[in-house]
GROMACS .gro file of C-alpha atoms in nm:
model
  346
    1MET     CA    1   0.997   9.474  -6.907
    2ASN     CA    2   0.949   9.835  -6.805
    3THR     CA    3   1.293   9.986  -6.875
    4LYS     CA    4   1.182  10.317  -6.723
    5ILE     CA    5   1.123  10.152  -6.385
    6ILE     CA    6   1.457   9.966  -6.402
    7SER     CA    7   1.636  10.288  -6.492
    8GLN     CA    8   1.472  10.468  -6.202
    9LYS     CA    9   1.579  10.191  -5.960
   10PHE     CA   10   1.939  10.216  -6.074
   11LYS     CA   11   1.921  10.593  -6.034
   12ILE     CA   12   1.800  10.556  -5.674
   13LEU     CA   13   2.066  10.293  -5.593
   14GLY     CA   14   2.332  10.519  -5.743
   15MET     CA   15   2.217  10.810  -5.525
   16ILE     CA   16   2.231  10.587  -5.215
   17ALA     CA   17   2.582  10.463  -5.303
   18PHE     CA   18   2.702  10.819  -5.367
   19GLY     CA   19   2.553  10.930  -5.033
   20VAL     CA   20   2.736  10.654  -4.846
   21PHE     CA   21   3.065  10.741  -5.019
   22ALA     CA   22   3.024  11.113  -4.967
   23ASN     CA   23   2.964  11.068  -4.592
   24ALA     CA   24   3.232  10.802  -4.543
   25GLN     CA   25   3.490  10.886  -4.276
   26SER     CA   26   3.797  10.670  -4.241
   27LEU     CA   27   4.156  10.638  -4.125
   28TYR     CA   28   4.385  10.364  -4.254
   29LEU     CA   29   4.756  10.290  -4.289
   30THR     CA   30   4.917  10.302  -4.631
   31SER     CA   31   5.268  10.227  -4.500
   32ALA     CA   32   5.389   9.911  -4.328
   33LEU     CA   33   5.288   9.889  -3.963
   34PRO     CA   34   5.587   9.928  -3.727
   35VAL     CA   35   5.556   9.586  -3.560
   36ASN     CA   36   5.894   9.555  -3.384
   37VAL     CA   37   6.002   9.895  -3.255
   38THR     CA   38   6.332   9.962  -3.083
   39VAL     CA   39   6.338  10.175  -2.769
   40GLY     CA   40   6.466  10.524  -2.846
   41SER     CA   41   6.360  10.501  -3.211
   42SER     CA   42   6.109  10.718  -3.402
   43PRO     CA   43   5.884  10.511  -3.631
   44SER     CA   44   5.677  10.687  -3.896
   45PHE     CA   45   5.316  10.620  -3.997
   46THR     CA   46   5.168  10.716  -4.334
   47LEU     CA   47   4.789  10.724  -4.315
   48ASN     CA   48   4.502  10.823  -4.542
   49TYR     CA   49   4.197  10.990  -4.397
   50THR     CA   50   3.854  11.113  -4.503
   51SER     CA   51   3.632  11.323  -4.282
   52ALA     CA   52   3.309  11.518  -4.311
   53THR     CA   53   3.434  11.775  -4.058
   54PRO     CA   54   3.765  11.942  -3.961
   55CYS     CA   55   3.961  11.685  -3.767
   56LYS     CA   56   4.287  11.563  -3.616
   57ILE     CA   57   4.489  11.243  -3.631
   58ILE     CA   58   4.640  11.100  -3.312
   59VAL     CA   59   4.893  10.817  -3.308
   60SER     CA   60   4.968  10.689  -2.957
   61LEU     CA   61   5.146  10.399  -2.794
   62ILE     CA   62   4.922  10.246  -2.526
   63LYS     CA   63   4.890   9.917  -2.339
   64SER     CA   64   4.619   9.657  -2.372
   65GLN     CA   65   4.407   9.515  -2.097
   66SER     CA   66   4.494   9.166  -1.967
   67ASP     CA   67   4.331   8.998  -2.270
   68GLY     CA   68   4.609   9.138  -2.489
   69VAL     CA   69   4.381   9.309  -2.743
   70THR     CA   70   4.135   9.542  -2.568
   71PRO     CA   71   4.284   9.893  -2.536
   72ASP     CA   72   4.344  10.035  -2.189
   73TRP     CA   73   4.296  10.403  -2.266
   74ASN     CA   74   4.444  10.506  -1.930
   75THR     CA   75   4.792  10.378  -2.023
   76TRP     CA   76   4.913  10.639  -2.272
   77GLN     CA   77   5.291  10.606  -2.316
   78THR     CA   78   5.385  10.843  -2.597
   79GLY     CA   79   5.225  10.989  -2.907
   80THR     CA   80   5.188  11.263  -3.166
   81ILE     CA   81   4.891  11.475  -3.273
   82LEU     CA   82   4.841  11.618  -3.622
   83ASP     CA   83   4.582  11.892  -3.567
   84ASN     CA   84   4.371  12.134  -3.771
   85LEU     CA   85   4.312  11.901  -4.066
   86PRO     CA   86   4.042  12.006  -4.316
   87ALA     CA   87   3.735  11.801  -4.404
   88THR     CA   88   3.774  11.595  -4.719
   89SER     CA   89   3.570  11.334  -4.907
   90SER     CA   90   3.876  11.218  -5.102
   91PRO     CA   91   4.157  11.034  -4.916
   92VAL     CA   92   4.440  11.262  -4.806
   93SER     CA   93   4.778  11.120  -4.705
   94LYS     CA   94   4.957  11.231  -4.389
   95THR     CA   95   5.279  11.111  -4.224
   96ILE     CA   96   5.327  11.115  -3.846
   97THR     CA   97   5.642  11.031  -3.651
   98VAL     CA   98   5.629  10.906  -3.291
   99THR     CA   99   5.934  10.886  -3.065
  100VAL     CA  100   5.947  10.587  -2.829
  101PRO     CA  101   6.132  10.685  -2.508
  102ALA     CA  102   6.471  10.524  -2.456
  103ASN     CA  103   6.356  10.405  -2.113
  104GLN     CA  104   6.033  10.249  -2.241
  105THR     CA  105   5.966   9.908  -2.083
  106ILE     CA  106   6.012   9.641  -2.349
  107SER     CA  107   5.725   9.409  -2.437
  108THR     CA  108   5.879   9.099  -2.279
  109ASP     CA  109   5.893   9.280  -1.943
  110LEU     CA  110   5.522   9.365  -1.939
  111PRO     CA  111   5.286   9.176  -1.704
  112SER     CA  112   5.144   8.852  -1.841
  113GLY     CA  113   4.871   8.911  -2.099
  114ILE     CA  114   4.952   9.280  -2.151
  115ASN     CA  115   5.064   9.398  -2.497
  116TYR     CA  116   5.152   9.729  -2.655
  117LEU     CA  117   4.909   9.871  -2.910
  118TRP     CA  118   4.935  10.155  -3.160
  119ALA     CA  119   4.618  10.363  -3.119
  120LEU     CA  120   4.550  10.517  -3.460
  121THR     CA  121   4.265  10.762  -3.407
  122LEU     CA  122   4.073  11.013  -3.615
  123GLN     CA  123   3.884  11.269  -3.405
  124ASP     CA  124   3.676  11.574  -3.484
  125SER     CA  125   3.803  11.914  -3.369
  126SER     CA  126   3.624  11.879  -3.032
  127GLY     CA  127   3.780  11.539  -2.958
  128GLY     CA  128   3.490  11.319  -3.069
  129TRP     CA  129   3.587  10.980  -3.211
  130ILE     CA  130   3.541  10.935  -3.587
  131ALA     CA  131   3.745  10.630  -3.685
  132GLY     CA  132   4.047  10.430  -3.579
  133SER     CA  133   4.213  10.099  -3.497
  134GLN     CA  134   4.454   9.955  -3.239
  135PRO     CA  135   4.700   9.710  -3.398
  136GLN     CA  136   4.950   9.529  -3.174
  137THR     CA  137   5.322   9.613  -3.168
  138ASN     CA  138   5.634   9.492  -2.987
  139ILE     CA  139   5.880   9.721  -2.813
  140ILE     CA  140   6.225   9.564  -2.822
  141SER     CA  141   6.568   9.640  -2.678
  142SER     CA  142   6.819   9.850  -2.865
  143ASN     CA  143   7.127   9.687  -3.017
  144THR     CA  144   7.320  10.002  -2.935
  145VAL     CA  145   7.421  10.100  -2.584
  146ILE     CA  146   7.250  10.423  -2.478
  147ASP     CA  147   7.283  10.646  -2.173
  148ASN     CA  148   6.964  10.599  -1.980
  149VAL     CA  149   6.830  10.549  -1.627
  150SER     CA  150   6.482  10.442  -1.516
  151PHE     CA  151   6.294  10.278  -1.232
  152ASN     CA  152   6.283   9.901  -1.234
  153GLY     CA  153   5.954   9.809  -1.070
  154ALA     CA  154   5.653   9.939  -0.882
  155LEU     CA  155   5.714  10.239  -0.655
  156PRO     CA  156   5.525  10.321  -0.334
  157ALA     CA  157   5.264  10.593  -0.392
  158SER     CA  158   5.255  10.698  -0.027
  159VAL     CA  159   5.525  10.682   0.243
  160SER     CA  160   5.572  10.804   0.599
  161ALA     CA  161   5.842  11.043   0.705
  162GLY     CA  162   6.093  10.848   0.916
  163SER     CA  163   6.052  10.529   0.708
  164THR     CA  164   6.310  10.361   0.483
  165GLN     CA  165   6.205  10.280   0.128
  166SER     CA  166   6.375  10.047  -0.123
  167ILE     CA  167   6.359  10.197  -0.472
  168PRO     CA  168   6.460   9.970  -0.766
  169TYR     CA  169   6.640  10.125  -1.061
  170LYS     CA  170   6.833  10.024  -1.373
  171TYR     CA  171   7.065  10.198  -1.616
  172THR     CA  172   7.278  10.159  -1.926
  173ALA     CA  173   7.578  10.379  -1.997
  174THR     CA  174   7.819  10.429  -2.286
  175THR     CA  175   8.097  10.532  -2.045
  176ASP     CA  176   8.129  10.615  -1.676
  177ARG     CA  177   7.835  10.824  -1.556
  178ILE     CA  178   7.677  10.939  -1.229
  179VAL     CA  179   7.337  10.798  -1.133
  180LYS     CA  180   7.126  10.952  -0.856
  181VAL     CA  181   6.812  10.792  -0.711
  182GLY     CA  182   6.616  10.974  -0.446
  183LEU     CA  183   6.315  11.159  -0.311
  184SER     CA  184   6.292  11.521  -0.426
  185LYS     CA  185   6.064  11.820  -0.379
  186TYR     CA  186   5.917  12.002  -0.680
  187SER     CA  187   5.736  12.328  -0.744
  188SER     CA  188   5.377  12.333  -0.870
  189SER     CA  189   5.515  12.378  -1.223
  190GLY     CA  190   5.730  12.065  -1.193
  191ASN     CA  191   6.066  12.232  -1.136
  192TRP     CA  192   6.312  12.062  -0.900
  193ILE     CA  193   6.350  12.246  -0.567
  194SER     CA  194   6.564  12.022  -0.347
  195ASP     CA  195   6.661  11.667  -0.255
  196VAL     CA  196   6.499  11.516   0.053
  197VAL     CA  197   6.723  11.210   0.046
  198SER     CA  198   6.924  11.041  -0.229
  199VAL     CA  199   7.172  10.766  -0.311
  200ILE     CA  200   7.448  10.845  -0.562
  201ILE     CA  201   7.626  10.584  -0.773
  202ASN     CA  202   7.957  10.736  -0.880
  203PRO     CA  203   8.083  10.605  -1.102
  204ALA     CA  204   7.800  10.420  -1.269
  205SER     CA  205   8.030  10.218  -1.492
  206ALA     CA  206   7.984  10.164  -1.866
  207THR     CA  207   7.750   9.875  -1.956
  208THR     CA  208   7.650   9.654  -2.244
  209THR     CA  209   7.294   9.676  -2.382
  210THR     CA  210   7.187   9.476  -2.076
  211PRO     CA  211   7.092   9.721  -1.796
  212VAL     CA  212   7.263   9.716  -1.459
  213SER     CA  213   7.000   9.686  -1.184
  214GLY     CA  214   7.017   9.805  -0.826
  215VAL     CA  215   6.812   9.909  -0.524
  216ALA     CA  216   6.847  10.244  -0.347
  217ASN     CA  217   6.757  10.226   0.021
  218LEU     CA  218   6.630  10.573   0.112
  219ALA     CA  219   6.587  10.675   0.477
  220ILE     CA  220   6.331  10.957   0.472
  221PRO     CA  221   6.405  11.206   0.753
  222ALA     CA  222   6.144  11.199   1.030
  223GLY     CA  223   6.117  11.577   1.013
  224THR     CA  224   6.017  11.585   0.647
  225THR     CA  225   5.715  11.809   0.592
  226SER     CA  226   5.412  11.604   0.488
  227THR     CA  227   5.266  11.653   0.141
  228ALA     CA  228   4.946  11.784   0.300
  229ASN     CA  229   5.141  12.067   0.466
  230LEU     CA  230   5.345  12.177   0.166
  231SER     CA  231   5.261  12.522   0.031
  232ASN     CA  232   5.203  12.675  -0.313
  233GLY     CA  233   5.124  12.345  -0.482
  234GLU     CA  234   5.464  12.189  -0.408
  235TYR     CA  235   5.486  11.811  -0.417
  236TYR     CA  236   5.728  11.519  -0.376
  237GLY     CA  237   5.851  11.275  -0.636
  238TRP     CA  238   6.076  10.971  -0.670
  239GLU     CA  239   6.358  11.070  -0.901
  240ALA     CA  240   6.621  10.879  -1.100
  241THR     CA  241   6.870  11.088  -1.299
  242MET     CA  242   7.189  11.036  -1.497
  243ALA     CA  243   7.470  11.289  -1.533
  244THR     CA  244   7.820  11.304  -1.676
  245THR     CA  245   8.112  11.265  -1.436
  246SER     CA  246   8.127  11.646  -1.427
  247TRP     CA  247   7.762  11.655  -1.311
  248SER     CA  248   7.613  11.774  -1.639
  249TYR     CA  249   7.251  11.648  -1.647
  250MET     CA  250   7.177  11.394  -1.921
  251ASN     CA  251   6.837  11.233  -1.862
  252GLY     CA  252   6.604  11.117  -1.591
  253THR     CA  253   6.254  11.030  -1.479
  254ASN     CA  254   6.031  11.103  -1.181
  255THR     CA  255   5.693  11.000  -1.044
  256ASN     CA  256   5.475  11.153  -0.773
  257VAL     CA  257   5.469  11.024  -0.416
  258VAL     CA  258   5.276  11.140  -0.109
  259VAL     CA  259   5.469  11.183   0.216
  260THR     CA  260   5.268  11.158   0.537
  261SER     CA  261   5.372  11.261   0.888
  262ALA     CA  262   5.611  11.043   1.087
  263ASN     CA  263   5.476  10.818   1.360
  264THR     CA  264   5.600  10.983   1.681
  265THR     CA  265   5.594  10.881   2.047
  266LEU     CA  266   5.262  10.968   2.206
  267SER     CA  267   5.241  11.210   2.496
  268VAL     CA  268   5.010  11.133   2.792
  269SER     CA  269   4.729  11.339   2.640
  270ASP     CA  270   4.785  11.175   2.303
  271SER     CA  271   4.774  10.832   2.466
  272GLU     CA  272   4.437  10.913   2.619
  273ALA     CA  273   4.313  11.026   2.282
  274ALA     CA  274   4.444  10.707   2.124
  275LYS     CA  275   4.204  10.507   2.340
  276ASN     CA  276   3.922  10.662   2.141
  277PRO     CA  277   4.077  10.718   1.798
  278ILE     CA  278   3.896  10.902   1.522
  279LYS     CA  279   3.778  10.653   1.265
  280ILE     CA  280   3.707  10.754   0.906
  281TYR     CA  281   3.442  10.558   0.717
  282PRO     CA  282   3.348  10.427   0.470
  283ASN     CA  283   3.676  10.375   0.287
  284PRO     CA  284   3.646  10.341  -0.010
  285VAL     CA  285   3.379  10.614  -0.020
  286LYS     CA  286   3.120  10.698  -0.285
  287ASN     CA  287   2.920  10.982  -0.134
  288THR     CA  288   2.972  11.106   0.224
  289LEU     CA  289   3.278  11.039   0.439
  290TYR     CA  290   3.203  11.031   0.814
  291PHE     CA  291   3.408  11.059   1.134
  292SER     CA  292   3.347  10.847   1.445
  293ASN     CA  293   3.435  11.127   1.692
  294PRO     CA  294   3.367  11.453   1.504
  295GLU     CA  295   3.382  11.657   1.825
  296LYS     CA  296   3.756  11.587   1.837
  297ILE     CA  297   3.816  11.728   1.490
  298LYS     CA  298   3.906  12.095   1.457
  299SER     CA  299   4.003  12.095   1.089
  300VAL     CA  300   3.995  11.875   0.780
  301LYS     CA  301   4.214  11.914   0.472
  302ILE     CA  302   4.210  11.694   0.161
  303ASN     CA  303   4.484  11.677  -0.104
  304ASP     CA  304   4.512  11.476  -0.422
  305LEU     CA  305   4.824  11.269  -0.493
  306THR     CA  306   4.997  11.561  -0.665
  307GLY     CA  307   4.976  11.755  -0.337
  308LYS     CA  308   4.707  11.992  -0.465
  309GLU     CA  309   4.464  12.098  -0.192
  310ILE     CA  310   4.106  12.036  -0.302
  311PHE     CA  311   3.914  12.074   0.024
  312ARG     CA  312   3.953  12.246   0.362
  313SER     CA  313   3.698  12.304   0.639
  314THR     CA  314   3.666  12.377   1.009
  315LYS     CA  315   3.284  12.380   1.020
  316ASP     CA  316   2.998  12.128   1.023
  317LEU     CA  317   3.237  11.835   1.046
  318ASP     CA  318   2.973  11.634   1.233
  319LYS     CA  319   2.795  11.608   0.896
  320GLY     CA  320   3.099  11.449   0.729
  321VAL     CA  321   3.256  11.546   0.397
  322ASP     CA  322   3.071  11.518   0.067
  323PHE     CA  323   3.284  11.316  -0.179
  324SER     CA  324   3.014  11.277  -0.445
  325GLU     CA  325   3.167  11.538  -0.676
  326PHE     CA  326   3.527  11.416  -0.634
  327ALA     CA  327   3.685  11.226  -0.922
  328LYS     CA  328   3.760  10.859  -0.863
  329GLY     CA  329   4.105  10.803  -0.719
  330THR     CA  330   4.320  10.821  -0.407
  331TYR     CA  331   4.329  11.123  -0.175
  332ILE     CA  332   4.511  11.221   0.144
  333ILE     CA  333   4.292  11.349   0.426
  334THR     CA  334   4.458  11.534   0.715
  335LEU     CA  335   4.279  11.581   1.046
  336ASN     CA  336   4.379  11.859   1.287
  337GLY     CA  337   4.685  11.935   1.075
  338THR     CA  338   4.877  11.622   1.175
  339ASP     CA  339   4.693  11.292   1.122
  340SER     CA  340   4.706  11.197   0.752
  341GLN     CA  341   4.536  10.896   0.595
  342LYS     CA  342   4.468  10.767   0.245
  343ILE     CA  343   4.108  10.769   0.121
  344ILE     CA  344   3.988  10.600  -0.197
  345LYS     CA  345   3.697  10.753  -0.391
  346GLU     CA  346   3.499  10.495  -0.588
   0.00000   0.00000   0.00000
């Protein structure tokens, strides 16, 4: 047997194996996976990584799709990023702590088929995926009573001024507190400006670990300025907050909502116009949005659901509005400064 040839083969195989090892990039847990995590707690993850380039580790809590295992990357709940990590061919250990919000929905209250997943991700410095995994976890109730308030179901994303909306909420409290549920106005930077309407529970009595549930019936004033007509990037949001009995803020949550103009009694001229209403089509829209009676339109304004104005025009409205460059989602289109409608971009 030609030992020189055999030796050369082993040399080549060794070079290949070394090349694979040297270019390996990985991320894996070396600590126990936090499987049952209590709301309000801060589990820690110890992970080893290898990377050929500078990188970052991201640990996030997300939801699965309806099959229970496939990640739904649009459902980020909470997470931590460990940035500016150097490249390394030898495993380096890092520990990351993630805080689960006290008002996080527990796993048993998720829709059927949906689970929570830990997204353990290694990315390069520009955000490109290198390695990762998405093991399942359970979010469970706390055995200790905490002071917390949250919404308790789906909230309307768009409402009309003059309408009454039923907003579900729930809370737990260690002693008597004040709970407020309402519609508020915020600045473009997210700072509270004023209440539009609210319901106050005072006192919100002490509870066990089982939340007290309720529904706030909110009558939105007919004269409320529509989202489309707010200035300086202001917007509306549903708000649920908890305070001490001396009105010292403790915690809360809010979510955006679009307010459209109230339906008012039509004048004679408006009634004539109503016989030939302006129709907007197609809806949903992919490319161009058209109007059935463009000669009746003097202005068009489009806002996203945060209230940000993204389009305004008073010219060439007979050609429609080009939606092709808009991101997918829901928008509010306002015609002639008063008539607001929801448009979905596919």
